[in-house]
PDB file of C-alpha atoms and ligand atoms in Angstrom:
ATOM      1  CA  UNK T 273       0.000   0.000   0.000  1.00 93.00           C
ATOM      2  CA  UNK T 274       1.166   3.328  -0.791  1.00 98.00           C
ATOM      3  CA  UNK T 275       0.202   6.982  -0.146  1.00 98.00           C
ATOM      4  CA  UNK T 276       0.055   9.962  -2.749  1.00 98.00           C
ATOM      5  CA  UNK T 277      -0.866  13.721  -2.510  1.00 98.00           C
ATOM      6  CA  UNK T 278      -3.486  15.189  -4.702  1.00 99.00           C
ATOM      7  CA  UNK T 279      -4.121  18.778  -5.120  1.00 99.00           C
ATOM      8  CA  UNK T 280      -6.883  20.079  -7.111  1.00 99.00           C
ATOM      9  CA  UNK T 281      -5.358  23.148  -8.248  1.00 99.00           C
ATOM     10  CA  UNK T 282      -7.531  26.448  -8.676  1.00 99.00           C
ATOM     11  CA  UNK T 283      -8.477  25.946 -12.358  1.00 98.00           C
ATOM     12  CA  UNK T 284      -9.890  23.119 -11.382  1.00 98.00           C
ATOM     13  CA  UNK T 285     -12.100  24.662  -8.405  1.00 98.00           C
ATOM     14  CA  UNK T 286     -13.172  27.449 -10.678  1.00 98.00           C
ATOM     15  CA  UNK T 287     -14.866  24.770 -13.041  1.00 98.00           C
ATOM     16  CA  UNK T 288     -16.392  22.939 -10.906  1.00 98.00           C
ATOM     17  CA  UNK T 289     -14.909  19.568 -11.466  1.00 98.00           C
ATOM     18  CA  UNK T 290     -13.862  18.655  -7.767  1.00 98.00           C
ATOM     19  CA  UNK T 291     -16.766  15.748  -7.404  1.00 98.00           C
ATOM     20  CA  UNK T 292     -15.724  14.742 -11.685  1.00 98.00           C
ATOM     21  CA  UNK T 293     -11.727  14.252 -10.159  1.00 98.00           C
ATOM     22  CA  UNK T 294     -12.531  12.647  -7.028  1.00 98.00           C
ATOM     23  CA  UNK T 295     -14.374   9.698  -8.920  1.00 98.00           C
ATOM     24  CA  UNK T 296     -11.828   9.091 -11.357  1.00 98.00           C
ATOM     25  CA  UNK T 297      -9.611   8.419  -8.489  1.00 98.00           C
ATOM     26  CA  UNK T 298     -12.231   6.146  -6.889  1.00 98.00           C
ATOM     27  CA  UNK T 299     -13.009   4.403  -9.742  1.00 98.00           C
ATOM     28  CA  UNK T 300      -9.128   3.691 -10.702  1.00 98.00           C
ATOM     29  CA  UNK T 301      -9.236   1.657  -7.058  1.00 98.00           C
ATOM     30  CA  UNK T 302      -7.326   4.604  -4.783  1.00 98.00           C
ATOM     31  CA  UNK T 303      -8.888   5.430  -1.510  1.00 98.00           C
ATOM     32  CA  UNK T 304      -9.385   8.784   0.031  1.00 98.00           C
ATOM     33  CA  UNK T 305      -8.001   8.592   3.322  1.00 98.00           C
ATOM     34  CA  UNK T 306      -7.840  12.737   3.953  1.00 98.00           C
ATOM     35  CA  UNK T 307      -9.448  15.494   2.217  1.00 98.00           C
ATOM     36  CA  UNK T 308      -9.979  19.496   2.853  1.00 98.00           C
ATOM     37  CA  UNK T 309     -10.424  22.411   0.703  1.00 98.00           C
ATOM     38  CA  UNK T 310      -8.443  25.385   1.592  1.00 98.00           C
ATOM     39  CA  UNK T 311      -6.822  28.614  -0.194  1.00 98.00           C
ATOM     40  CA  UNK T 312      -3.204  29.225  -0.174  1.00 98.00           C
ATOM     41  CA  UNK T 313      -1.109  31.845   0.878  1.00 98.00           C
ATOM     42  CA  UNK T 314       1.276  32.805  -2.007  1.00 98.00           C
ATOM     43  CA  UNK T 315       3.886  31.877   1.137  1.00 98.00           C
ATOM     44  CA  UNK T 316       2.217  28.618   1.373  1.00 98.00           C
ATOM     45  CA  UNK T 317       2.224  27.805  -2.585  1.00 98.00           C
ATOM     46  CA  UNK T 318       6.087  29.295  -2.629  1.00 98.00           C
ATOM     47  CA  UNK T 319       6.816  26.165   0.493  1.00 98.00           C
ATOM     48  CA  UNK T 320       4.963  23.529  -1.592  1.00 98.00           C
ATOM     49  CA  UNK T 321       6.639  24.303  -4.646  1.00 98.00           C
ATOM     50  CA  UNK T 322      10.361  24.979  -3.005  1.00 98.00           C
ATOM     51  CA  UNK T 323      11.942  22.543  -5.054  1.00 96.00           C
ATOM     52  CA  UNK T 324      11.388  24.979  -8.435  1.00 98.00           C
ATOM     53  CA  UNK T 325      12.557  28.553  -7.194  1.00 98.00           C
ATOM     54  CA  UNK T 326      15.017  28.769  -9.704  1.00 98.00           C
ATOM     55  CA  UNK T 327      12.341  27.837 -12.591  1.00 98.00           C
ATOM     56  CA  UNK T 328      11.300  30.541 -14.661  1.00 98.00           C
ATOM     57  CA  UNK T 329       7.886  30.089 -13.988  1.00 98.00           C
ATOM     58  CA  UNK T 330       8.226  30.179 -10.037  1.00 98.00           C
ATOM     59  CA  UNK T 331       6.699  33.448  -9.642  1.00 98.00           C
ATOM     60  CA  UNK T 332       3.112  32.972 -12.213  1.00 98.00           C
ATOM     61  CA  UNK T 333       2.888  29.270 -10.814  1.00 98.00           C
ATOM     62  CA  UNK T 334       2.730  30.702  -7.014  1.00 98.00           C
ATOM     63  CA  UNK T 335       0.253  33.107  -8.045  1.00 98.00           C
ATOM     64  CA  UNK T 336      -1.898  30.846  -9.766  1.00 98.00           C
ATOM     65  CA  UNK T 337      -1.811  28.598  -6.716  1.00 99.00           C
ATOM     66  CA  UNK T 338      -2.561  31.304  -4.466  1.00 98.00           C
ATOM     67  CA  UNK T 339      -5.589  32.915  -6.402  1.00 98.00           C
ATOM     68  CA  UNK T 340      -8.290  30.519  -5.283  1.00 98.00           C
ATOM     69  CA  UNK T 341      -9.419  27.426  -2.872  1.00 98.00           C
ATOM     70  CA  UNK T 342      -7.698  24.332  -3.885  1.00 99.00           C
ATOM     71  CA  UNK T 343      -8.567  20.724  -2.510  1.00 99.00           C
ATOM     72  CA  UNK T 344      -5.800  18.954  -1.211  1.00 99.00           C
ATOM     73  CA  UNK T 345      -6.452  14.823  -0.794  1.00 98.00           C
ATOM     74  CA  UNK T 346      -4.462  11.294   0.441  1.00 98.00           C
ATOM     75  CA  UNK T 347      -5.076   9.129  -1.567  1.00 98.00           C
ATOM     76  CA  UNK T 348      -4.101   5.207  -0.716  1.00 98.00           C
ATOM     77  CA  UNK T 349      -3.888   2.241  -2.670  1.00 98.00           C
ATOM     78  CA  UNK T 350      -1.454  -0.433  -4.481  1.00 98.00           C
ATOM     79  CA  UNK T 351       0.960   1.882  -6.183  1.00 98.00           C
ATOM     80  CA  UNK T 352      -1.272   4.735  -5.617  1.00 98.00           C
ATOM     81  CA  UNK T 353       1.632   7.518  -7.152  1.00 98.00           C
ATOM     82  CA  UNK T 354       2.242   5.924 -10.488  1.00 98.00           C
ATOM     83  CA  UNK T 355      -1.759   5.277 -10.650  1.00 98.00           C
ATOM     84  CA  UNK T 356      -2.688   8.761  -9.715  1.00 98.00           C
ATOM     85  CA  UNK T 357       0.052   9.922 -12.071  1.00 98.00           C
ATOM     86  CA  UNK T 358      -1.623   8.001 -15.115  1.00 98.00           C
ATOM     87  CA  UNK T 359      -5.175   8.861 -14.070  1.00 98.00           C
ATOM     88  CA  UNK T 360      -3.775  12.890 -14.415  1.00 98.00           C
ATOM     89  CA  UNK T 361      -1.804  12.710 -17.620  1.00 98.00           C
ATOM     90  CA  UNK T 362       1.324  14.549 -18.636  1.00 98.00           C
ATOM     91  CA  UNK T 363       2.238  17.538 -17.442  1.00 98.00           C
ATOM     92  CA  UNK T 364       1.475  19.621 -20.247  1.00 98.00           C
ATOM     93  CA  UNK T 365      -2.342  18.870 -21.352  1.00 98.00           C
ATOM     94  CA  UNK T 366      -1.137  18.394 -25.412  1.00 98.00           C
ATOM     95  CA  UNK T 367       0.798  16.059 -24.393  1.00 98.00           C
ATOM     96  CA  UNK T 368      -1.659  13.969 -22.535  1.00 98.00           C
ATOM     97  CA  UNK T 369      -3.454  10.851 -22.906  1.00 98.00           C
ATOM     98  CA  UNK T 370      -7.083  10.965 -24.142  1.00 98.00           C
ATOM     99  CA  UNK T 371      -9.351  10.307 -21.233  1.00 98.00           C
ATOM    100  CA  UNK T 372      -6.548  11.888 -18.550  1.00 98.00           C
ATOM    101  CA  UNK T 373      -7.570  14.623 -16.054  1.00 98.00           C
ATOM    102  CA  UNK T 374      -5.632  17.205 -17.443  1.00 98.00           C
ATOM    103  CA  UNK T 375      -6.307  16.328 -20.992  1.00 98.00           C
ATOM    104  CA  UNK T 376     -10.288  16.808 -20.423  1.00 98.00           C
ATOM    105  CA  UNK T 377      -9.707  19.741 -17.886  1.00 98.00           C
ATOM    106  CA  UNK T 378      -6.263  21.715 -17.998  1.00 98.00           C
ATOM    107  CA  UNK T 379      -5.936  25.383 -19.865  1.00 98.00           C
ATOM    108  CA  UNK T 380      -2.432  24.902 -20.191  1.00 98.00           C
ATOM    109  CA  UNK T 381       1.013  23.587 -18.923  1.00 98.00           C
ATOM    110  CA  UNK T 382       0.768  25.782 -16.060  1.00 98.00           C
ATOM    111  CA  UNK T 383      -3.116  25.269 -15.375  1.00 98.00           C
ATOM    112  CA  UNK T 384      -3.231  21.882 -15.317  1.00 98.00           C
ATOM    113  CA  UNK T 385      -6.049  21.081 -12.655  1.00 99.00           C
ATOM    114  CA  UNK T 386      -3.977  18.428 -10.279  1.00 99.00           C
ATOM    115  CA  UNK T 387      -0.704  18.142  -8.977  1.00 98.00           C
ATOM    116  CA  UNK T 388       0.672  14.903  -7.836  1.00 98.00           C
ATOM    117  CA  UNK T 389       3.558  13.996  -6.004  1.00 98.00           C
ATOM    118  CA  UNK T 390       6.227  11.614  -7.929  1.00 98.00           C
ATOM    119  CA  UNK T 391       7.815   9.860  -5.656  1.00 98.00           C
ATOM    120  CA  UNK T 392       7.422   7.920  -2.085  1.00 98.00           C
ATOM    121  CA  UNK T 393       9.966  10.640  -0.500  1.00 98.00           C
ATOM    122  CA  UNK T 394       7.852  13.615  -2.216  1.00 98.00           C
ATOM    123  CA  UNK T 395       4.279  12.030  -0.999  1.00 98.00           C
ATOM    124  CA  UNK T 396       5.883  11.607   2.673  1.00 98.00           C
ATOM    125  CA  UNK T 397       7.326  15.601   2.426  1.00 98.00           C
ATOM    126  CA  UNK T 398       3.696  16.794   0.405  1.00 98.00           C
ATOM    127  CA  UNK T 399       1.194  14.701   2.451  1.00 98.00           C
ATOM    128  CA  UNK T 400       2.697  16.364   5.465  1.00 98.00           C
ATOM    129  CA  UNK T 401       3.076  19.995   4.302  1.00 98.00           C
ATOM    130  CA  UNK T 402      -0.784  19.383   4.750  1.00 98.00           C
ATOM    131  CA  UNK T 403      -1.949  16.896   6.887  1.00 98.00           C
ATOM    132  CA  UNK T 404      -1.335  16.125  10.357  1.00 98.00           C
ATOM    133  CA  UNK T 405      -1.410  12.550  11.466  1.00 95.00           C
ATOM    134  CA  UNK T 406      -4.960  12.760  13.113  1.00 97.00           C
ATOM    135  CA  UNK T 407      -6.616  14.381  10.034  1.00 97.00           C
ATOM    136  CA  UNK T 408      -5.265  10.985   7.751  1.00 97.00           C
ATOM    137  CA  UNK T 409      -7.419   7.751   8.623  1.00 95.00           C
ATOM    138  CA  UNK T 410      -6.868   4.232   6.613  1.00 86.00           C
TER     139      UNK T 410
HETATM  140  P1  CMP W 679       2.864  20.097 -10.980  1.00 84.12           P
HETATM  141  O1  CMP W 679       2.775  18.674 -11.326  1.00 84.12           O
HETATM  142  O2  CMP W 679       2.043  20.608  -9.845  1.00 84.12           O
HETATM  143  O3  CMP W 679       4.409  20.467 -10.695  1.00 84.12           O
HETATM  144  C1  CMP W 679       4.973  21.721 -10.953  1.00 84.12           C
HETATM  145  C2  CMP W 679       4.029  22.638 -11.662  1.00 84.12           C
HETATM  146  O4  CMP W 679       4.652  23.708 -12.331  1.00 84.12           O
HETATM  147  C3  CMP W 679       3.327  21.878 -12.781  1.00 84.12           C
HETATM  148  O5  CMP W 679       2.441  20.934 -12.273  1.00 84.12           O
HETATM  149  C4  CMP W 679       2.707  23.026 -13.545  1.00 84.12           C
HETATM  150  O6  CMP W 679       1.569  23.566 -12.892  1.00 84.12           O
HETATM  151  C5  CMP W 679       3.854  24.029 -13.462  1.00 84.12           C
HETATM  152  N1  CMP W 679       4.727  23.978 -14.636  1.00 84.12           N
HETATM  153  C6  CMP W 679       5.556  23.000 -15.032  1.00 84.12           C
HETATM  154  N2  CMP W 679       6.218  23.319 -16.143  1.00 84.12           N
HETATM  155  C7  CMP W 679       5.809  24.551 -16.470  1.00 84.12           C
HETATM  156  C8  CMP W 679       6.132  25.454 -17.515  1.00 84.12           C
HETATM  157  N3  CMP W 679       7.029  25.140 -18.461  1.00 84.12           N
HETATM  158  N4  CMP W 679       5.520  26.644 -17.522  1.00 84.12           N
HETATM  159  C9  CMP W 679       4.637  26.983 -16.570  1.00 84.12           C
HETATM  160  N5  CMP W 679       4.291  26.172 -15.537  1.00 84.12           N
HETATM  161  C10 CMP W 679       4.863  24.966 -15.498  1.00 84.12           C
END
């Protein structure tokens, strides 16, 4: 069993598709074990996304982040990252697989309606920029 952080990022808020994401996860087998919708801080998006302050795009990707509520989720299951990677689809939404979250829902490479993490050491670090142990139940 493995664990995996979702966001639903701001784009995906403002169209309504929170309930559409959620059962694509359920229905590819992963299990929500947390769940909460907050809004960011462009401090709290600048943390999340430490590991690309020297990208060019730091800056418009914080903001973006930052601009609206965003649902952050566990999800759990048998190789729950590489799942939840293939249920989003590539980064970059014309690159992505028909039938792929960001494929139906992203504006663009930078709007592209769900992060999730890509490896077991970035779930542990992600789930826990969020979640406290109480607030995740199996
Ligand atoms: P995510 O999977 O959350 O990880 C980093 C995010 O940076 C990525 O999704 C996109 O939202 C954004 N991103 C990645 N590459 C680019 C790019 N070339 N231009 C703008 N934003 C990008």
């Amino acid at each position: 069993m493995e664990r995996t952080l979702s966001i639903v990022k701001p784009d995906g808020v403002e169209k309504n598709v929170i309930g559409e994401i959620i059962s694509r996860f359920e229905k590819n087998g992963l299990k929500i074990v947390a769940l909460k919708r907050i809004k960011l801080t462009k401090s709290d998006a600048e943390g999340f996304y430490a590991v690309h302050k020297e990208r060019p795009f730091f800056g418009s990707l914080t903001d973006f982040m930052s601009r609206g509520p965003v649902v952050v989720l566990v999800l759990e299951g048998e190789n729950a990252i590489s799942k939840n990677r293939e249920i989003m689809g590539a980064t970059n939404p014309e690159e992505a697989d028909e039938g792929t979250i960001r494929k139906d829902f992203a504006t663009n490479i930078e709007e592209n309606t769900v992060h999730g993490s890509d490896s077991p050491e970035s779930a542990d670090t992600e789930i826990k920029y969020f979640f406290n142990a109480l607030e995740i139940t199996g």
